[in-house]
Amino acid sequence: MTTELLAVRGLAKAFGLSNVLEDVSFSVMPGEIVGLLGPNGSGKSTALNVISGFLPRSAGTITFAGRDISDAPVHAITDLGLVRTFQLPSMPHRMTVREVLKAGKRDDGGRFAPVAYGPEIDVLLQEFRLAHVAGHAASALSGGQKKLLSVATALRANPKLLCLDEPTAGVHVSLRSDLVGVLRNYVAQGGACLVVEHDMLFIRDLCTRCIVLDRGNIIADCLPGELENNPRVVEAYLGKAIEKGGMAQ
Ligand SMILES: Nc1ncnc2c1ncn2[C@@H]1O[C@H](COP(=O)(O)OP(=O)(O)OP(=O)(O)O)[C@@H](O)[C@H]1O
Ligand SMILES: [Mg+2]
């Protein structure tokens, strides 16, 4: 039996009296690309924040690669190989795009370490269409370019599990199929992915399985093609029929 890479059990997160995550349980197996979906405010980013150690949980357990990471600090979780991007990425002011990519490499011991310039960076710059801005300040990139650079930097870290928060938001539609190819390739080489997204075409192309959150609880865990026939999912998205191309659009 294959062991779960990520196992989330009974996860809860409250902000004051507001229970944003109530009782969330799911797993990601090696080689899976799992979509984490749900209406605005359903708790997707909060779930990523708690899993990756950026916010403390209120209850529940999280195990990753066989370790209990429920109370682990961000750097320890990252060193284990769980790397995430943010819905609104921010970039350092004094680093170029190439320098940001250089700084994101994990060495053989799993720790992040700057490495000498190498072709791997050029490949990423090409794949993410950032080669023409490689020498520009990362903080001066457009919103979509920052998003692409954050995904490229996370990939450069060679994670066991890549957690992405809306990777296509602000990214031109012509790049989305490229992104699907890059992420599939990464997973084919031994990675796994947990991806928060609203773009249903991207989800259908990319994901092997989907989890749907609604008001802090999981209401579906199914194949991408089963989403639009799931009454609980349809109802969660404002009770209206899912149109081709996007539930949340
Ligand atoms: N630090 C915080 N303090 C208080 N409430 C918060 C905090 N972070 C998130 N929330 C609340 O938790 C709820 C879920 O927010 P979250 O950002 O997880 O939603 P989401 O599913 O990612 O939504 P979206 O699709 O719009 O990005 C929202 O009501 C939000 O206001
Ligand atoms: Mg969010």
Tab-separated table of C-alpha atoms and ligand atoms in Angstrom:
chain	number	residue	atom	x	y	z
A	1	MET	CA	0.000	0.000	0.000
A	2	THR	CA	1.335	3.462	-0.893
A	3	THR	CA	1.896	5.740	2.072
A	4	GLU	CA	0.229	9.144	2.130
A	5	LEU	CA	2.607	12.008	1.420
A	6	LEU	CA	0.357	14.519	3.182
A	7	ALA	CA	-2.342	13.508	5.650
A	8	VAL	CA	-4.617	16.147	7.175
A	9	ARG	CA	-6.937	14.904	9.922
A	10	GLY	CA	-9.699	16.868	11.660
A	11	LEU	CA	-8.019	20.185	10.907
A	12	ALA	CA	-9.707	23.223	12.446
A	13	LYS	CA	-8.759	26.892	12.429
A	14	ALA	CA	-10.591	29.684	14.214
A	15	PHE	CA	-9.919	33.407	14.079
A	16	GLY	CA	-11.520	34.606	17.299
A	17	LEU	CA	-15.100	33.349	17.191
A	18	SER	CA	-14.977	32.644	13.474
A	19	ASN	CA	-14.434	28.950	12.648
A	20	VAL	CA	-12.847	29.211	9.215
A	21	LEU	CA	-11.840	25.527	9.062
A	22	GLU	CA	-14.124	23.218	11.033
A	23	ASP	CA	-13.200	19.583	10.417
A	24	VAL	CA	-10.999	19.097	7.387
A	25	SER	CA	-9.514	15.705	6.529
A	26	PHE	CA	-7.837	14.709	3.282
A	27	SER	CA	-4.684	13.131	1.905
A	28	VAL	CA	-2.305	13.657	-0.978
A	29	MET	CA	-0.566	10.535	-2.269
A	30	PRO	CA	2.779	10.585	-4.084
A	31	GLY	CA	2.250	11.369	-7.772
A	32	GLU	CA	-1.132	13.012	-7.263
A	33	ILE	CA	-2.158	16.498	-8.390
A	34	VAL	CA	-5.009	17.427	-6.082
A	35	GLY	CA	-7.166	20.480	-6.704
A	36	LEU	CA	-8.385	22.331	-3.602
A	37	LEU	CA	-11.494	24.197	-4.696
A	38	GLY	CA	-14.292	26.172	-3.140
A	39	PRO	CA	-16.100	29.500	-3.287
A	40	ASN	CA	-14.372	32.731	-2.193
A	41	GLY	CA	-13.838	32.731	1.557
A	42	SER	CA	-14.351	28.973	1.954
A	43	GLY	CA	-10.978	28.554	3.685
A	44	LYS	CA	-8.625	27.357	0.915
A	45	SER	CA	-5.768	29.791	1.590
A	46	THR	CA	-6.225	29.351	5.328
A	47	ALA	CA	-5.853	25.584	4.868
A	48	LEU	CA	-2.606	26.102	2.923
A	49	ASN	CA	-1.386	28.573	5.550
A	50	VAL	CA	-1.964	26.106	8.383
A	51	ILE	CA	-0.555	23.088	6.511
A	52	SER	CA	2.615	24.979	5.564
A	53	GLY	CA	3.132	26.307	9.098
A	54	PHE	CA	2.377	29.970	8.397
A	55	LEU	CA	-0.588	29.873	10.797
A	56	PRO	CA	-1.081	27.745	13.928
A	57	ARG	CA	-3.911	25.220	13.845
A	58	SER	CA	-6.762	25.261	16.358
A	59	ALA	CA	-7.211	21.460	16.261
A	60	GLY	CA	-6.321	18.411	14.198
A	61	THR	CA	-3.119	16.825	12.957
A	62	ILE	CA	-0.962	17.167	9.855
A	63	THR	CA	1.597	14.581	8.827
A	64	PHE	CA	3.981	14.966	5.909
A	65	ALA	CA	6.395	12.364	4.569
A	66	GLY	CA	5.786	10.272	7.671
A	67	ARG	CA	6.462	13.126	10.161
A	68	ASP	CA	4.018	14.942	12.392
A	69	ILE	CA	4.323	18.580	11.256
A	70	SER	CA	1.250	19.856	13.133
A	71	ASP	CA	3.325	22.281	15.222
A	72	ALA	CA	6.480	22.459	13.105
A	73	PRO	CA	7.901	25.852	12.081
A	74	VAL	CA	7.809	26.929	8.447
A	75	HIS	CA	11.528	26.348	7.824
A	76	ALA	CA	11.360	22.766	9.138
A	77	ILE	CA	8.323	21.994	6.951
A	78	THR	CA	10.067	23.524	3.944
A	79	ASP	CA	13.238	21.559	4.642
A	80	LEU	CA	11.160	18.364	4.651
A	81	GLY	CA	10.103	19.255	1.093
A	82	LEU	CA	6.693	20.926	1.412
A	83	VAL	CA	6.982	24.185	-0.519
A	84	ARG	CA	4.156	26.642	-1.148
A	85	THR	CA	3.379	29.762	-3.117
A	86	PHE	CA	1.087	32.605	-2.095
A	87	GLN	CA	-2.113	33.951	-3.589
A	88	LEU	CA	-0.499	37.415	-3.603
A	89	PRO	CA	3.246	36.857	-3.920
A	90	SER	CA	5.648	39.543	-2.769
A	91	MET	CA	9.186	39.764	-4.087
A	92	PRO	CA	12.389	41.095	-2.487
A	93	HIS	CA	13.298	44.655	-3.514
A	94	ARG	CA	17.012	44.226	-4.092
A	95	MET	CA	17.073	40.975	-6.051
A	96	THR	CA	16.754	40.379	-9.749
A	97	VAL	CA	14.508	37.681	-11.165
A	98	ARG	CA	17.555	35.474	-11.793
A	99	GLU	CA	18.836	36.009	-8.230
A	100	VAL	CA	15.460	35.038	-6.779
A	101	LEU	CA	15.554	31.801	-8.775
A	102	LYS	CA	19.169	31.144	-7.739
A	103	ALA	CA	18.307	31.444	-4.062
A	104	GLY	CA	15.536	28.867	-4.244
A	105	LYS	CA	17.553	25.678	-4.746
A	106	ARG	CA	17.629	22.939	-2.119
A	107	ASP	CA	20.924	21.121	-1.751
A	108	ASP	CA	21.233	17.333	-1.384
A	109	GLY	CA	20.660	17.592	2.346
A	110	GLY	CA	17.284	19.182	1.710
A	111	ARG	CA	18.330	22.639	2.941
A	112	PHE	CA	17.968	25.760	0.867
A	113	ALA	CA	21.286	27.054	-0.381
A	114	PRO	CA	22.271	29.539	-3.075
A	115	VAL	CA	23.871	27.698	-5.974
A	116	ALA	CA	26.068	28.812	-8.838
A	117	TYR	CA	24.285	29.990	-11.944
A	118	GLY	CA	23.356	26.980	-14.047
A	119	PRO	CA	21.301	25.992	-17.061
A	120	GLU	CA	18.453	24.897	-14.833
A	121	ILE	CA	17.679	28.552	-14.196
A	122	ASP	CA	17.680	29.306	-17.915
A	123	VAL	CA	15.265	26.435	-18.509
A	124	LEU	CA	12.896	27.830	-15.892
A	125	LEU	CA	13.242	31.370	-17.270
A	126	GLN	CA	12.281	30.053	-20.709
A	127	GLU	CA	9.471	27.801	-19.462
A	128	PHE	CA	7.897	30.620	-17.483
A	129	ARG	CA	8.568	33.242	-20.177
A	130	LEU	CA	10.676	35.337	-17.842
A	131	ALA	CA	13.968	35.262	-19.787
A	132	HIS	CA	13.533	38.816	-21.081
A	133	VAL	CA	13.173	40.168	-17.536
A	134	ALA	CA	15.842	37.970	-15.897
A	135	GLY	CA	17.943	41.021	-14.979
A	136	HIS	CA	15.022	43.127	-13.756
A	137	ALA	CA	14.180	43.758	-10.113
A	138	ALA	CA	11.779	41.007	-9.039
A	139	SER	CA	9.683	43.544	-7.120
A	140	ALA	CA	9.094	45.512	-10.353
A	141	LEU	CA	7.460	42.579	-12.177
A	142	SER	CA	3.797	42.658	-13.086
A	143	GLY	CA	1.319	40.725	-10.945
A	144	GLY	CA	1.173	37.829	-13.401
A	145	GLN	CA	4.960	37.724	-13.760
A	146	LYS	CA	5.393	37.663	-9.971
A	147	LYS	CA	3.010	34.732	-9.837
A	148	LEU	CA	5.006	32.880	-12.494
A	149	LEU	CA	8.296	33.651	-10.731
A	150	SER	CA	6.911	32.373	-7.429
A	151	VAL	CA	5.887	29.063	-9.038
A	152	ALA	CA	9.264	28.779	-10.818
A	153	THR	CA	11.115	29.494	-7.554
A	154	ALA	CA	9.067	26.876	-5.717
A	155	LEU	CA	9.866	24.322	-8.441
A	156	ARG	CA	13.563	25.238	-8.268
A	157	ALA	CA	13.438	24.100	-4.636
A	158	ASN	CA	12.663	20.598	-5.942
A	159	PRO	CA	9.839	19.971	-3.458
A	160	LYS	CA	8.241	16.637	-2.603
A	161	LEU	CA	4.902	18.460	-2.400
A	162	LEU	CA	4.258	21.725	-4.181
A	163	CYS	CA	1.325	23.709	-2.763
A	164	LEU	CA	0.104	26.448	-5.110
A	165	ASP	CA	-2.400	29.168	-4.226
A	166	GLU	CA	-4.154	30.262	-7.429
A	167	PRO	CA	-1.162	29.884	-9.776
A	168	THR	CA	-3.061	31.062	-12.858
A	169	ALA	CA	-4.677	34.180	-11.374
A	170	GLY	CA	-3.438	37.108	-13.436
A	171	VAL	CA	-1.541	34.833	-15.823
A	172	HIS	CA	-2.366	35.101	-19.516
A	173	VAL	CA	-4.488	32.233	-20.814
A	174	SER	CA	-1.839	31.268	-23.403
A	175	LEU	CA	0.544	30.376	-20.577
A	176	ARG	CA	-1.876	28.166	-18.688
A	177	SER	CA	-1.374	25.101	-20.878
A	178	ASP	CA	2.404	25.626	-20.588
A	179	LEU	CA	1.989	25.654	-16.818
A	180	VAL	CA	0.000	22.410	-16.964
A	181	GLY	CA	2.882	20.839	-18.932
A	182	VAL	CA	5.552	22.081	-16.519
A	183	LEU	CA	3.634	20.870	-13.458
A	184	ARG	CA	2.806	17.482	-14.997
A	185	ASN	CA	6.476	17.046	-15.850
A	186	TYR	CA	7.481	17.882	-12.274
A	187	VAL	CA	4.999	15.336	-10.901
A	188	ALA	CA	6.134	12.694	-13.421
A	189	GLN	CA	9.636	13.093	-11.984
A	190	GLY	CA	8.476	12.190	-8.472
A	191	GLY	CA	6.678	15.280	-7.162
A	192	ALA	CA	3.109	15.832	-6.027
A	193	CYS	CA	0.925	18.902	-6.079
A	194	LEU	CA	-1.872	20.496	-4.059
A	195	VAL	CA	-3.309	23.359	-6.057
A	196	VAL	CA	-5.893	25.973	-5.070
A	197	GLU	CA	-7.606	27.273	-8.209
A	198	HIS	CA	-10.780	28.845	-9.536
A	199	ASP	CA	-10.033	28.162	-13.214
A	200	MET	CA	-11.940	24.952	-13.933
A	201	LEU	CA	-10.406	24.359	-17.354
A	202	PHE	CA	-6.965	24.427	-15.749
A	203	ILE	CA	-8.203	22.100	-12.987
A	204	ARG	CA	-9.665	19.619	-15.469
A	205	ASP	CA	-6.457	19.606	-17.504
A	206	LEU	CA	-4.136	19.271	-14.546
A	207	CYS	CA	-5.691	17.516	-11.580
A	208	THR	CA	-6.018	13.819	-10.839
A	209	ARG	CA	-8.473	14.481	-7.993
A	210	CYS	CA	-10.395	17.400	-6.498
A	211	ILE	CA	-11.386	18.361	-2.976
A	212	VAL	CA	-14.063	21.012	-2.497
A	213	LEU	CA	-14.254	23.177	0.612
A	214	ASP	CA	-17.381	25.043	1.627
A	215	ARG	CA	-17.511	27.142	4.791
A	216	GLY	CA	-14.615	25.280	6.317
A	217	ASN	CA	-15.732	21.718	5.570
A	218	ILE	CA	-14.995	19.318	2.745
A	219	ILE	CA	-18.108	18.688	0.697
A	220	ALA	CA	-16.571	16.641	-2.140
A	221	ASP	CA	-13.518	14.499	-2.860
A	222	CYS	CA	-13.841	13.286	-6.438
A	223	LEU	CA	-12.486	13.228	-9.963
A	224	PRO	CA	-12.457	16.605	-11.795
A	225	GLY	CA	-15.069	15.303	-14.252
A	226	GLU	CA	-17.468	14.471	-11.417
A	227	LEU	CA	-17.612	18.007	-10.003
A	228	GLU	CA	-20.365	19.428	-12.135
A	229	ASN	CA	-22.741	16.555	-11.358
A	230	ASN	CA	-22.203	16.793	-7.619
A	231	PRO	CA	-25.271	18.550	-6.133
A	232	ARG	CA	-23.400	19.748	-3.022
A	233	VAL	CA	-20.716	21.339	-5.185
A	234	VAL	CA	-23.257	22.992	-7.478
A	235	GLU	CA	-25.166	24.359	-4.497
A	236	ALA	CA	-21.995	25.674	-2.836
A	237	TYR	CA	-21.277	27.734	-5.926
A	238	LEU	CA	-24.297	30.014	-5.376
A	239	GLY	CA	-26.738	27.285	-6.278
A	240	LYS	CA	-26.305	27.874	-9.958
A	241	ALA	CA	-25.453	25.349	-12.639
A	242	ILE	CA	-21.781	24.964	-13.407
A	243	GLU	CA	-21.037	26.505	-16.735
A	244	LYS	CA	-18.399	25.162	-19.030
A	245	GLY	CA	-15.141	26.943	-18.250
A	246	GLY	CA	-15.672	27.816	-14.621
A	247	MET	CA	-17.834	27.427	-11.560
A	248	ALA	CA	-16.531	30.561	-9.921
A	249	GLN	CA	-16.585	32.825	-12.936
B	1	LIG	N1	-5.854	36.352	9.499
B	1	LIG	C1	-7.187	36.298	9.462
B	1	LIG	N2	-7.920	36.831	10.451
B	1	LIG	C2	-9.269	36.759	10.455
B	1	LIG	N3	-9.992	36.166	9.467
B	1	LIG	C3	-9.305	35.627	8.464
B	1	LIG	C4	-7.878	35.661	8.403
B	1	LIG	N4	-7.486	35.004	7.265
B	1	LIG	C5	-8.611	34.617	6.651
B	1	LIG	N5	-9.699	34.984	7.367
B	1	LIG	C6	-11.090	34.718	7.013
B	1	LIG	O1	-11.205	33.354	6.745
B	1	LIG	C7	-12.150	33.132	5.680
B	1	LIG	C8	-11.490	32.262	4.632
B	1	LIG	O2	-10.450	33.002	4.027
B	1	LIG	P1	-9.491	32.342	2.969
B	1	LIG	O3	-8.521	33.398	2.564
B	1	LIG	O4	-8.942	31.078	3.516
B	1	LIG	O5	-10.505	32.007	1.783
B	1	LIG	P2	-10.244	31.420	0.353
B	1	LIG	O6	-11.053	30.180	0.230
B	1	LIG	O7	-8.792	31.330	0.087
B	1	LIG	O8	-10.906	32.545	-0.573
B	1	LIG	P3	-10.468	33.159	-2.012
B	1	LIG	O9	-10.949	32.179	-3.051
B	1	LIG	O10	-11.222	34.446	-2.081
B	1	LIG	O11	-8.989	33.354	-2.014
B	1	LIG	C9	-12.562	34.513	5.186
B	1	LIG	O12	-13.804	34.827	5.719
B	1	LIG	C10	-11.491	35.418	5.724
B	1	LIG	O13	-11.981	36.702	5.988
B	2	MG	MG	-7.483	32.291	-1.147
